[in-house]
PDB file of N, CA, C and O in Angstrom:
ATOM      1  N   UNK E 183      38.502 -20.521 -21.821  1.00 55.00           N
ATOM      2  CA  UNK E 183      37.449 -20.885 -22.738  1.00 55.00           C
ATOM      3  C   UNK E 183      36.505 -21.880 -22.064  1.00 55.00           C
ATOM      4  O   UNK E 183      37.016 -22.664 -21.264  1.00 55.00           O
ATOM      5  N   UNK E 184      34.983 -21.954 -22.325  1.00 57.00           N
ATOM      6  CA  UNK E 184      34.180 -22.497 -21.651  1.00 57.00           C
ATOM      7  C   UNK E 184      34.277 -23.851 -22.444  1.00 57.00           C
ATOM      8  O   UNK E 184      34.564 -23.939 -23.638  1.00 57.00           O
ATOM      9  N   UNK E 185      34.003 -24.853 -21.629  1.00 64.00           N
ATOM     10  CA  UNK E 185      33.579 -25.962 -22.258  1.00 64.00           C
ATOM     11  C   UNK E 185      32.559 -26.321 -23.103  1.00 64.00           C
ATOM     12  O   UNK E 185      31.718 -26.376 -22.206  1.00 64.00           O
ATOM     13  N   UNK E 186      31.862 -26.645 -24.204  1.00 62.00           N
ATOM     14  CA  UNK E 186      30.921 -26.159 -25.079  1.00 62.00           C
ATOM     15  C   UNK E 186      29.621 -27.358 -24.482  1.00 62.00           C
ATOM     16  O   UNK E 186      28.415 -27.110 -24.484  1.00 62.00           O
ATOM     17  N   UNK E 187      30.278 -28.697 -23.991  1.00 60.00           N
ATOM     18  CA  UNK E 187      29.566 -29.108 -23.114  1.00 60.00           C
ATOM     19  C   UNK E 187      29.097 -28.758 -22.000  1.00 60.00           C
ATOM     20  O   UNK E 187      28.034 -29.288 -21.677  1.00 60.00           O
ATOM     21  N   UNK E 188      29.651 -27.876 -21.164  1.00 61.00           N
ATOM     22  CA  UNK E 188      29.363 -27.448 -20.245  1.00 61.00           C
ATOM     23  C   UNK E 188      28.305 -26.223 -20.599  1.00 61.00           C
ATOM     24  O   UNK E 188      27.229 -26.026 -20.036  1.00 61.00           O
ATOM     25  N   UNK E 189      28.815 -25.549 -21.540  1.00 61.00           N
ATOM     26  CA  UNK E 189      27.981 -24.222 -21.593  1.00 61.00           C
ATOM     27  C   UNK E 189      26.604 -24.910 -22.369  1.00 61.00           C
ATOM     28  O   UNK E 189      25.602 -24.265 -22.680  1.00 61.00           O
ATOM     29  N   UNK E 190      26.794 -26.277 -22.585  1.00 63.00           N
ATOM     30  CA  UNK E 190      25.358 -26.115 -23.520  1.00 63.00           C
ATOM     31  C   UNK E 190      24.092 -26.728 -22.225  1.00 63.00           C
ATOM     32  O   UNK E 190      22.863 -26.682 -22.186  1.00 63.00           O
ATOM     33  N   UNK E 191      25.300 -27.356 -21.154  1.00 64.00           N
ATOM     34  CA  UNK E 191      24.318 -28.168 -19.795  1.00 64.00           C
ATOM     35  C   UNK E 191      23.663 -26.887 -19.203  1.00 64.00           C
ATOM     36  O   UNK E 191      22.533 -26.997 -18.728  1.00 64.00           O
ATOM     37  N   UNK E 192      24.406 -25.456 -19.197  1.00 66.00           N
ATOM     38  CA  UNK E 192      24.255 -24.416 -18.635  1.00 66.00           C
ATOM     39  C   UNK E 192      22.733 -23.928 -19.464  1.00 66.00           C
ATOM     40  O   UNK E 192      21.639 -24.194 -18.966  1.00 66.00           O
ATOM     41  N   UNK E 193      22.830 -23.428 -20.351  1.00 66.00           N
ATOM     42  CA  UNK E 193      21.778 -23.436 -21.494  1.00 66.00           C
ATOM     43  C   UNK E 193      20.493 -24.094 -21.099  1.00 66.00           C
ATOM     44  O   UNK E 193      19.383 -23.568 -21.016  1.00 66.00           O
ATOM     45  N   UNK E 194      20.824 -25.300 -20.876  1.00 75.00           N
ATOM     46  CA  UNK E 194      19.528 -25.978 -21.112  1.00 75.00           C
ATOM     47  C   UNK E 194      19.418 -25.836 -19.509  1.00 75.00           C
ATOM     48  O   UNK E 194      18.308 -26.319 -19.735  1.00 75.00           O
ATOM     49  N   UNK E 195      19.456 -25.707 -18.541  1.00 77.00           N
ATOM     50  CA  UNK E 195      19.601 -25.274 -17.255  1.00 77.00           C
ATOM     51  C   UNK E 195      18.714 -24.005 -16.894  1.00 77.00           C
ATOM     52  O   UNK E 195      17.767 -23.788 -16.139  1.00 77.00           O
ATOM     53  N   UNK E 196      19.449 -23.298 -17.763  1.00 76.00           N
ATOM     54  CA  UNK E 196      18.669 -21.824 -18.141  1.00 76.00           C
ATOM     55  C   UNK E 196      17.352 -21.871 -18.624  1.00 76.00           C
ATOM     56  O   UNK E 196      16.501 -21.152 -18.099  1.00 76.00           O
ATOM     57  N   UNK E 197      17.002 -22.798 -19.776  1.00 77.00           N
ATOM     58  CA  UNK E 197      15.811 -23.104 -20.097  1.00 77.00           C
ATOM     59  C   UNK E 197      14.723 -23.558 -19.533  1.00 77.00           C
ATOM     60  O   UNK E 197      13.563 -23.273 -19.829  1.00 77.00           O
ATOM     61  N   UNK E 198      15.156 -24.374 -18.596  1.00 75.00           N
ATOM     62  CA  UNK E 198      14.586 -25.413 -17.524  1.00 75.00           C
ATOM     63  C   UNK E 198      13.811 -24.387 -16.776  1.00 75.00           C
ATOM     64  O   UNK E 198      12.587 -24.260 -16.774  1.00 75.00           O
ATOM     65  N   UNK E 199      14.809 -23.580 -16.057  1.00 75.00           N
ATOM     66  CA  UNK E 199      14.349 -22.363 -14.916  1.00 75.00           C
ATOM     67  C   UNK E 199      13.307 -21.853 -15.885  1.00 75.00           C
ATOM     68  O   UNK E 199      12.112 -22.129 -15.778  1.00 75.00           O
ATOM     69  N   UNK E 200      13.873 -21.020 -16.926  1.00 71.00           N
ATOM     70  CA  UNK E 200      12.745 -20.139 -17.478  1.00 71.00           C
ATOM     71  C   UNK E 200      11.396 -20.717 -17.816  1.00 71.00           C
ATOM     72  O   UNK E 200      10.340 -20.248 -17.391  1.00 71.00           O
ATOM     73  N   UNK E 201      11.526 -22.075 -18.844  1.00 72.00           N
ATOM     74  CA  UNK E 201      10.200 -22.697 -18.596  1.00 72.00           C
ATOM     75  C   UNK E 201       9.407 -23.076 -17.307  1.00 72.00           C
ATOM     76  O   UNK E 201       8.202 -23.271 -17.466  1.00 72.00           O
ATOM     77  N   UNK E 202       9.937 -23.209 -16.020  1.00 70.00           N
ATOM     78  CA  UNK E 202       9.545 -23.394 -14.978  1.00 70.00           C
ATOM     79  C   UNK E 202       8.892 -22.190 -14.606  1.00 70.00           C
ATOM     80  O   UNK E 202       7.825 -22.350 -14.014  1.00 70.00           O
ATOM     81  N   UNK E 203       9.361 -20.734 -14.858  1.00 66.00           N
ATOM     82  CA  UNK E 203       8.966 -19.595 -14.501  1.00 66.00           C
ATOM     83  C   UNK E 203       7.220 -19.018 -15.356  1.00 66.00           C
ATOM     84  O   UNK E 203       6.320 -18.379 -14.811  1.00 66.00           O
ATOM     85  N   UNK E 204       7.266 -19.513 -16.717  1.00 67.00           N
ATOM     86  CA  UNK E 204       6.230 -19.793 -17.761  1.00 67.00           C
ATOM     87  C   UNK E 204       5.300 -20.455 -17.020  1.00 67.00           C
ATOM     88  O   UNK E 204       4.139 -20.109 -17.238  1.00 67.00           O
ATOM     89  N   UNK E 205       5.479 -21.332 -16.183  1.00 69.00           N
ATOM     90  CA  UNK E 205       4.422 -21.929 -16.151  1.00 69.00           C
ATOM     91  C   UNK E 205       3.012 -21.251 -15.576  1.00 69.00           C
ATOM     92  O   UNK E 205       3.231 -20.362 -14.754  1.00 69.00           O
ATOM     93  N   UNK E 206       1.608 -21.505 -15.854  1.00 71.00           N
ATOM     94  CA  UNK E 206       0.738 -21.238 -15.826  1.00 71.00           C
ATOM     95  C   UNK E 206       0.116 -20.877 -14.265  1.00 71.00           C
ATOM     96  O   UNK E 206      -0.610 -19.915 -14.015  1.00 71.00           O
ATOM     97  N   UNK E 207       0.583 -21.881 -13.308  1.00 76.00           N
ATOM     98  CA  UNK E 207       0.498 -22.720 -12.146  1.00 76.00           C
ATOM     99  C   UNK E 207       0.928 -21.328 -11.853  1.00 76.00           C
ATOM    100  O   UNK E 207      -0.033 -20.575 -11.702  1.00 76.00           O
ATOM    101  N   UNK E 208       2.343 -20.646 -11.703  1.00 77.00           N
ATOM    102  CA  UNK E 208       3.748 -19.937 -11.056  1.00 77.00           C
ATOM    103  C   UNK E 208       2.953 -18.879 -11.486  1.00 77.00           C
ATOM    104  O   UNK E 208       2.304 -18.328 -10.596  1.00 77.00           O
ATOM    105  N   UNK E 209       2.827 -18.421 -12.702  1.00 78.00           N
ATOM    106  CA  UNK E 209       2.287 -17.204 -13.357  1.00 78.00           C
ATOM    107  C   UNK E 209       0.867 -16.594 -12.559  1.00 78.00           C
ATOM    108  O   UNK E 209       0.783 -15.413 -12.223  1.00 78.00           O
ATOM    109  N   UNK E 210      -0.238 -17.615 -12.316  1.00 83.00           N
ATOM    110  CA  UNK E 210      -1.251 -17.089 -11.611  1.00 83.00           C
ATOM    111  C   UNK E 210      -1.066 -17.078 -10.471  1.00 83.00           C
ATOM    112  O   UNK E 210      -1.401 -16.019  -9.940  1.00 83.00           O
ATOM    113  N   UNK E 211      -0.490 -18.138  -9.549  1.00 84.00           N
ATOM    114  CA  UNK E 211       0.067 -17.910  -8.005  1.00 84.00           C
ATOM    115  C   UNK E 211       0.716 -16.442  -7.588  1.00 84.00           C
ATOM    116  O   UNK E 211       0.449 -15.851  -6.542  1.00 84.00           O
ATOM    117  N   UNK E 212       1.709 -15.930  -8.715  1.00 82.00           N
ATOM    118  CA  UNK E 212       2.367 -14.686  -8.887  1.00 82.00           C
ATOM    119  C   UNK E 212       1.076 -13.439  -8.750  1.00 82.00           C
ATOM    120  O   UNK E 212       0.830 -12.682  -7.810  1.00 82.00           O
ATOM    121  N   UNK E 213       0.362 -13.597 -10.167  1.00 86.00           N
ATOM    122  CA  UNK E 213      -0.407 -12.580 -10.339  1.00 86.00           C
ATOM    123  C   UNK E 213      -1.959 -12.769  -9.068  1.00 86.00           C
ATOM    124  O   UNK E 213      -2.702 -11.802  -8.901  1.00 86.00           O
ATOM    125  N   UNK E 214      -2.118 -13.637  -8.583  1.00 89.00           N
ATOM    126  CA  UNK E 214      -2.973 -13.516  -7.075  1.00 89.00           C
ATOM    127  C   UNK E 214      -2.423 -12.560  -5.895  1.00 89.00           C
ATOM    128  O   UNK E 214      -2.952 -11.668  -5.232  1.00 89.00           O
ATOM    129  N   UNK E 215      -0.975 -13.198  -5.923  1.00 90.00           N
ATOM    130  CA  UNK E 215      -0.754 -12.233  -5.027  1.00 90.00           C
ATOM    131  C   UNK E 215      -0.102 -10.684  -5.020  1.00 90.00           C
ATOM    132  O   UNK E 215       0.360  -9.917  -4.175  1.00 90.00           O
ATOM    133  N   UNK E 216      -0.269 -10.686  -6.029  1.00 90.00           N
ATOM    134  CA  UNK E 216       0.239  -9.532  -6.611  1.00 90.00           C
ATOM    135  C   UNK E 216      -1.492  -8.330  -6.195  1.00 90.00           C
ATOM    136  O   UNK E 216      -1.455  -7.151  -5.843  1.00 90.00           O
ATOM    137  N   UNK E 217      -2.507  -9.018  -6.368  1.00 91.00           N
ATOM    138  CA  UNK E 217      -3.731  -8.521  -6.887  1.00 91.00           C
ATOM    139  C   UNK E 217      -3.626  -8.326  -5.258  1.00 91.00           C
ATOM    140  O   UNK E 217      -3.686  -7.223  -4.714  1.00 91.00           O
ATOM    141  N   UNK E 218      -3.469  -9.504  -4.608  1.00 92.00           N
ATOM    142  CA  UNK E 218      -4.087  -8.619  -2.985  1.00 92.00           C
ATOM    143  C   UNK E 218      -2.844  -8.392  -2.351  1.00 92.00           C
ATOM    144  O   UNK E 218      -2.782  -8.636  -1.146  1.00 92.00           O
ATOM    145  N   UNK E 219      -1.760  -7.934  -2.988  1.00 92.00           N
ATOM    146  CA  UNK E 219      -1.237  -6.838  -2.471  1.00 92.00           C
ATOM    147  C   UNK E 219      -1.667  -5.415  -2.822  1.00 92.00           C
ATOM    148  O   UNK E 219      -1.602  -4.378  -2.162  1.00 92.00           O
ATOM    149  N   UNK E 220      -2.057  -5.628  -3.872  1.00 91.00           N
ATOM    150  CA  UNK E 220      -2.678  -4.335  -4.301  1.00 91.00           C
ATOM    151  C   UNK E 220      -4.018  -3.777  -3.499  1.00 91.00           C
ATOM    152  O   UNK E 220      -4.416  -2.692  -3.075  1.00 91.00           O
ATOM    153  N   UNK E 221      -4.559  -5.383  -3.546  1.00 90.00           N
ATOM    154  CA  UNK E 221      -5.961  -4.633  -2.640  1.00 90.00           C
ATOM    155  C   UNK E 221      -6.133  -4.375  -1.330  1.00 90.00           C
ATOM    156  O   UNK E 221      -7.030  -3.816  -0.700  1.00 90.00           O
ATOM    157  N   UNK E 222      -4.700  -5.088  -0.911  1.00 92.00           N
ATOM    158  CA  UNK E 222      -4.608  -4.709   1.449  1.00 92.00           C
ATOM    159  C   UNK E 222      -3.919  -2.974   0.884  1.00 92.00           C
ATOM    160  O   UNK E 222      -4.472  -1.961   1.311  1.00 92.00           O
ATOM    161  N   UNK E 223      -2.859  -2.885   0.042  1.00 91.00           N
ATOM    162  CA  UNK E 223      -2.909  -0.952  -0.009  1.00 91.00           C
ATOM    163  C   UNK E 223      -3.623  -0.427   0.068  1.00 91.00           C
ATOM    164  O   UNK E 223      -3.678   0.499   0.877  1.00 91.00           O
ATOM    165  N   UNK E 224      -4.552  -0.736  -0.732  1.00 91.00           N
ATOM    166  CA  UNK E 224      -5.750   0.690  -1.161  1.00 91.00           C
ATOM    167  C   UNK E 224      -6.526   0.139   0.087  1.00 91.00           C
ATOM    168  O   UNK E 224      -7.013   1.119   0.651  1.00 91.00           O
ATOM    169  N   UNK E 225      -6.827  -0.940   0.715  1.00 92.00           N
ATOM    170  CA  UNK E 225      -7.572  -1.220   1.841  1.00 92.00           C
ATOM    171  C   UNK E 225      -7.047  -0.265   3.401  1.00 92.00           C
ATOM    172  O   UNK E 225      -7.661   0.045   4.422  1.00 92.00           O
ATOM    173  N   UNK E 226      -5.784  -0.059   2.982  1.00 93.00           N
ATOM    174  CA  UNK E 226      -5.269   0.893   3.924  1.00 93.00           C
ATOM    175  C   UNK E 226      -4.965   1.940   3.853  1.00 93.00           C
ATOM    176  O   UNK E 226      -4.652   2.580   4.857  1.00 93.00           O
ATOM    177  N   UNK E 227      -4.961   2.501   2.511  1.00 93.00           N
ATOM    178  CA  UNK E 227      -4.885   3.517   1.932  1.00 93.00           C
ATOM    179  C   UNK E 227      -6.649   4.588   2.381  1.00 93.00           C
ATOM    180  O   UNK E 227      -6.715   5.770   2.721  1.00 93.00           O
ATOM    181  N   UNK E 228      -7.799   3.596   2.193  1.00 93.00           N
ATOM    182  CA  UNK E 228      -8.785   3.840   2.196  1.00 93.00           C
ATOM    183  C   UNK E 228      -8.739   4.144   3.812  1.00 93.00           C
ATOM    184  O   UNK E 228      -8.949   5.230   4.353  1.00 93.00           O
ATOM    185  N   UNK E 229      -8.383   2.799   4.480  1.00 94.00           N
ATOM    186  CA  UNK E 229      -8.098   3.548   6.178  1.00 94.00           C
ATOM    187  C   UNK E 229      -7.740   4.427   6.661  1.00 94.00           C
ATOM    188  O   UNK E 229      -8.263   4.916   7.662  1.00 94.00           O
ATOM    189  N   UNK E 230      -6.432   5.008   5.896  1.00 94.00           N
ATOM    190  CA  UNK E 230      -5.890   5.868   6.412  1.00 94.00           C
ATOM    191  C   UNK E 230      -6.441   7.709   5.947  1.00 94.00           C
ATOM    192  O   UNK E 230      -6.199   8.881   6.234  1.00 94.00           O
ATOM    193  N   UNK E 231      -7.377   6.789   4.987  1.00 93.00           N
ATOM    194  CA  UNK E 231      -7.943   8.545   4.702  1.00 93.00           C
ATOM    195  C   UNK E 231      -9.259   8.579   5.491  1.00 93.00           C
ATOM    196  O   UNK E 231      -9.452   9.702   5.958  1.00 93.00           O
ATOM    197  N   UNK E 232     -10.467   7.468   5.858  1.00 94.00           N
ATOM    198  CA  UNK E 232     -10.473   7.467   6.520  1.00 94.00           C
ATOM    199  C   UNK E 232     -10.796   8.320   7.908  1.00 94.00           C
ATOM    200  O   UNK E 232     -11.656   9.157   8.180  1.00 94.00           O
ATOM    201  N   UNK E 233      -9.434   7.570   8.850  1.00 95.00           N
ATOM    202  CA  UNK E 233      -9.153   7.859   9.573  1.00 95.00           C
ATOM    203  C   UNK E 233      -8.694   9.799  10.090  1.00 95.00           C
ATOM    204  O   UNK E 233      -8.834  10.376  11.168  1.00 95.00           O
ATOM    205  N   UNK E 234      -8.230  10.205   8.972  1.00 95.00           N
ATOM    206  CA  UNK E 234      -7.970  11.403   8.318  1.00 95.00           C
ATOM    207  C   UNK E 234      -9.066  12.478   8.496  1.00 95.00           C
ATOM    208  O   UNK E 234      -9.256  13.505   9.148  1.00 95.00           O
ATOM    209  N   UNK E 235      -9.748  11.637   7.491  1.00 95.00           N
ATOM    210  CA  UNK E 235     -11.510  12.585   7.686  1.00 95.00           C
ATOM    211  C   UNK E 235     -12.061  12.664   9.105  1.00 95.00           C
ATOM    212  O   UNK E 235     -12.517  13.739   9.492  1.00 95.00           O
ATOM    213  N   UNK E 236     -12.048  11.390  10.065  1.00 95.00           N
ATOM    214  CA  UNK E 236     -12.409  11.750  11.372  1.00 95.00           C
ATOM    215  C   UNK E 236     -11.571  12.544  11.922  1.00 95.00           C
ATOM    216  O   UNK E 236     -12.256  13.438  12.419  1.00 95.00           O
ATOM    217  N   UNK E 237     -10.185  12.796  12.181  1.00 95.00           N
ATOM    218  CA  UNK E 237      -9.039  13.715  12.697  1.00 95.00           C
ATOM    219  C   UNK E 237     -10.064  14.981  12.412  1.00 95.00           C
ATOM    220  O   UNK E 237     -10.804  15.506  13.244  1.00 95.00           O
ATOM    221  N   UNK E 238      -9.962  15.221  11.465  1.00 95.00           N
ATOM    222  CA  UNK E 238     -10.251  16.536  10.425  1.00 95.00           C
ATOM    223  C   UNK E 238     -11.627  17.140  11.113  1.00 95.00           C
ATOM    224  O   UNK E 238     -11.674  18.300  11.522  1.00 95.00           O
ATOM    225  N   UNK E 239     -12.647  16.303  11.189  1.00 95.00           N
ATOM    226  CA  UNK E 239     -13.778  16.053  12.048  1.00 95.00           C
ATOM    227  C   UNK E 239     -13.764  16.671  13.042  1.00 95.00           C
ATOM    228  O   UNK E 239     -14.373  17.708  13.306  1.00 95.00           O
ATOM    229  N   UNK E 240     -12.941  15.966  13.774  1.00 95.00           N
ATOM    230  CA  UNK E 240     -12.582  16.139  15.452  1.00 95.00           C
ATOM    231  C   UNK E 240     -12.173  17.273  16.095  1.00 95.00           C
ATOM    232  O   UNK E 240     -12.342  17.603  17.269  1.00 95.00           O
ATOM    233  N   UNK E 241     -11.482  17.970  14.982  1.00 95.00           N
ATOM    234  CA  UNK E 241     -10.478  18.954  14.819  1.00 95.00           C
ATOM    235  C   UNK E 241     -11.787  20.211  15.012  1.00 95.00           C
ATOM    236  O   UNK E 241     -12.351  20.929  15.837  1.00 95.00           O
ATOM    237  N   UNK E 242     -11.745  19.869  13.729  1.00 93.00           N
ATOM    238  CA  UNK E 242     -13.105  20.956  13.140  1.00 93.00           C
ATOM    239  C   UNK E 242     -14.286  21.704  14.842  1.00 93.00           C
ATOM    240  O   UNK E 242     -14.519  22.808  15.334  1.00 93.00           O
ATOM    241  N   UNK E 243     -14.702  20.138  15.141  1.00 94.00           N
ATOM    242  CA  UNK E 243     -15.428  20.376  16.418  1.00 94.00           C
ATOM    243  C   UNK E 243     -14.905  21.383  17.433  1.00 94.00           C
ATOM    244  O   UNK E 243     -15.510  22.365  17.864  1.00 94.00           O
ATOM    245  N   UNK E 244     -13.351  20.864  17.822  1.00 94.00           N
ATOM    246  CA  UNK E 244     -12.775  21.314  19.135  1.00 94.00           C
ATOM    247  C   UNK E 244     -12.434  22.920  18.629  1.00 94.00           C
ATOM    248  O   UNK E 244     -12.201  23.675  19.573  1.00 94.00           O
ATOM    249  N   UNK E 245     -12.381  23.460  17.440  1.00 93.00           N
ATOM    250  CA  UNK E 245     -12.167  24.562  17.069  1.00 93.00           C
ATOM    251  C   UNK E 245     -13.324  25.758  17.193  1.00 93.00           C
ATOM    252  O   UNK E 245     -13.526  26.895  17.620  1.00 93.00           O
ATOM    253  N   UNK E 246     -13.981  24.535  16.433  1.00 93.00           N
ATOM    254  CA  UNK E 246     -15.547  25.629  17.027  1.00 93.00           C
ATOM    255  C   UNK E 246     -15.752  25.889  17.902  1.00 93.00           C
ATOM    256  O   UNK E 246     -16.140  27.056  17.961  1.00 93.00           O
ATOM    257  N   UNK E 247     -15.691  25.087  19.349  1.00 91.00           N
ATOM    258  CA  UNK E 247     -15.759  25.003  20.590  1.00 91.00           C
ATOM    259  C   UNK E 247     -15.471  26.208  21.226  1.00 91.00           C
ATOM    260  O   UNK E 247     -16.206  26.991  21.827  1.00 91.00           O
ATOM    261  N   UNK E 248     -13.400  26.236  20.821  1.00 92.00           N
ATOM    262  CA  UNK E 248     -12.716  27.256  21.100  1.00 92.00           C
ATOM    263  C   UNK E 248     -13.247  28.329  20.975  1.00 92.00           C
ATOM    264  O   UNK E 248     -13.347  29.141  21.895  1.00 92.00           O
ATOM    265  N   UNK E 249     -13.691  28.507  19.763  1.00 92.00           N
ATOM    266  CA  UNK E 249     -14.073  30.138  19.492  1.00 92.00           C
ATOM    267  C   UNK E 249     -15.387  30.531  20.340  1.00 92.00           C
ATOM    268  O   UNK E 249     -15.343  31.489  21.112  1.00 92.00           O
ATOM    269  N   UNK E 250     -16.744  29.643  20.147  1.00 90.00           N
ATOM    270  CA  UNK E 250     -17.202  29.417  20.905  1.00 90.00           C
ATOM    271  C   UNK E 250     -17.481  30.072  22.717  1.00 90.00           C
ATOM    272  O   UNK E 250     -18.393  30.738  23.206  1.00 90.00           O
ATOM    273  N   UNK E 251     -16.196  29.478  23.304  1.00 89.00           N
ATOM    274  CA  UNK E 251     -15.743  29.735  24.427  1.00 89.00           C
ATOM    275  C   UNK E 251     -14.920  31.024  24.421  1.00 89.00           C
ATOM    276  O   UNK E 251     -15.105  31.698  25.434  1.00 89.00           O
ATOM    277  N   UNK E 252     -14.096  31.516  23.578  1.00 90.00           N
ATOM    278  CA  UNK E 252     -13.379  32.890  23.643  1.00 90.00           C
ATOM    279  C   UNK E 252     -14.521  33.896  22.912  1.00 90.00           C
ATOM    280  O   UNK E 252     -14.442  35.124  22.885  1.00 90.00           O
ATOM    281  N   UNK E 253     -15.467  33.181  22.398  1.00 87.00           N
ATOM    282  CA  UNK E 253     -16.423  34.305  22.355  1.00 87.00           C
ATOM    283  C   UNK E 253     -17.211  34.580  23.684  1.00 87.00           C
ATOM    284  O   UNK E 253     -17.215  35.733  24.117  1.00 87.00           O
ATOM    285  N   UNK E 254     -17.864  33.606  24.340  1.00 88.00           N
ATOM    286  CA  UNK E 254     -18.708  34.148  25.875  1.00 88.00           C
ATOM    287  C   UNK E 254     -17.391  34.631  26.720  1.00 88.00           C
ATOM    288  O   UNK E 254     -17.734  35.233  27.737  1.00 88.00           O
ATOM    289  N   UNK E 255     -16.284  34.547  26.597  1.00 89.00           N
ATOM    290  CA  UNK E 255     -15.161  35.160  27.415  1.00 89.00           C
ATOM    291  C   UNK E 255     -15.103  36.863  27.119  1.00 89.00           C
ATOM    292  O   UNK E 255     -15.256  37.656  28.049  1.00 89.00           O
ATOM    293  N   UNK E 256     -14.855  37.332  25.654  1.00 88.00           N
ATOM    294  CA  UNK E 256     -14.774  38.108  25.835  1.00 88.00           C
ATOM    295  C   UNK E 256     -16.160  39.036  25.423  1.00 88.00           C
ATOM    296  O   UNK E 256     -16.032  40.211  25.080  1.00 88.00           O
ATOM    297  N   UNK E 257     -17.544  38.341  25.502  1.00 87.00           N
ATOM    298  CA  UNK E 257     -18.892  38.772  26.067  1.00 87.00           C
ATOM    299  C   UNK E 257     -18.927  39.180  27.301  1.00 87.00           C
ATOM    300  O   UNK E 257     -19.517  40.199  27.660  1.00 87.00           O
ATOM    301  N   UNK E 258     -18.142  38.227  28.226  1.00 87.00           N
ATOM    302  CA  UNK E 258     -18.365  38.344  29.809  1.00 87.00           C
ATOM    303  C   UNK E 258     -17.342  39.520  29.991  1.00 87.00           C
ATOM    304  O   UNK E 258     -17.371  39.905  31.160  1.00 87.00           O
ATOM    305  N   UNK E 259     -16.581  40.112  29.336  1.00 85.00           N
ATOM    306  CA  UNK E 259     -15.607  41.170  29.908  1.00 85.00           C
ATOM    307  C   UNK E 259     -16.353  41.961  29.619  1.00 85.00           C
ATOM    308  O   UNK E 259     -15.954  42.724  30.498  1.00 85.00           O
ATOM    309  N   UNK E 260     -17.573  42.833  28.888  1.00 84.00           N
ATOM    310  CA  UNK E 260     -18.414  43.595  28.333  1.00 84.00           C
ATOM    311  C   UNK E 260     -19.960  43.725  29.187  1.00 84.00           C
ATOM    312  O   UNK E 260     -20.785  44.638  29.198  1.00 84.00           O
ATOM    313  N   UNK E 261     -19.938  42.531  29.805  1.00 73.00           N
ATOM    314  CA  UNK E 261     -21.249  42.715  30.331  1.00 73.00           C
ATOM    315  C   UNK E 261     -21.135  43.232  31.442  1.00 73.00           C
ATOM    316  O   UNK E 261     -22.138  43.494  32.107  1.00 73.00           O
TER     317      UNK E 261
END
């Protein structure tokens, strides 16, 4: 059985923390960084698409190229 003194030091212990957690100070420090964690994601999120679209780009180019080139190839077997 708990001590009723003890469990009530525990209690108010408990209270202590939680009002400490309430506080205004803790609460916006929390929700700041909460906000630019959110905003370095999408900041990299945005990079990484991005980055994506140039791939895609790049891609696109060297493909055309290809065909491009296997087209005067098999022009030049014809001429």
């Amino acid at each position: 059985m708990v001590d009723p003194g003890k469990q009530n030091k525990q209690d108010s212990s408990q209270e202590n923390i939680l009002a400490g957690l309430m506080d205004s100070d803790i609460l916006e420090n929390v929700s700041d960084l909460a906000s630019s964690a959110l905003n370095s994601g999408k900041e990299t999120s945005d990079s990484i698409s991005d980055s994506a679209s140039e791939i895609a780009e790049s891609v696109g180019k060297i493909a055309e190229g290809a065909v491009e080139h296997v087209g005067d190839f098999i022009s030049g077997l014809f001429d």
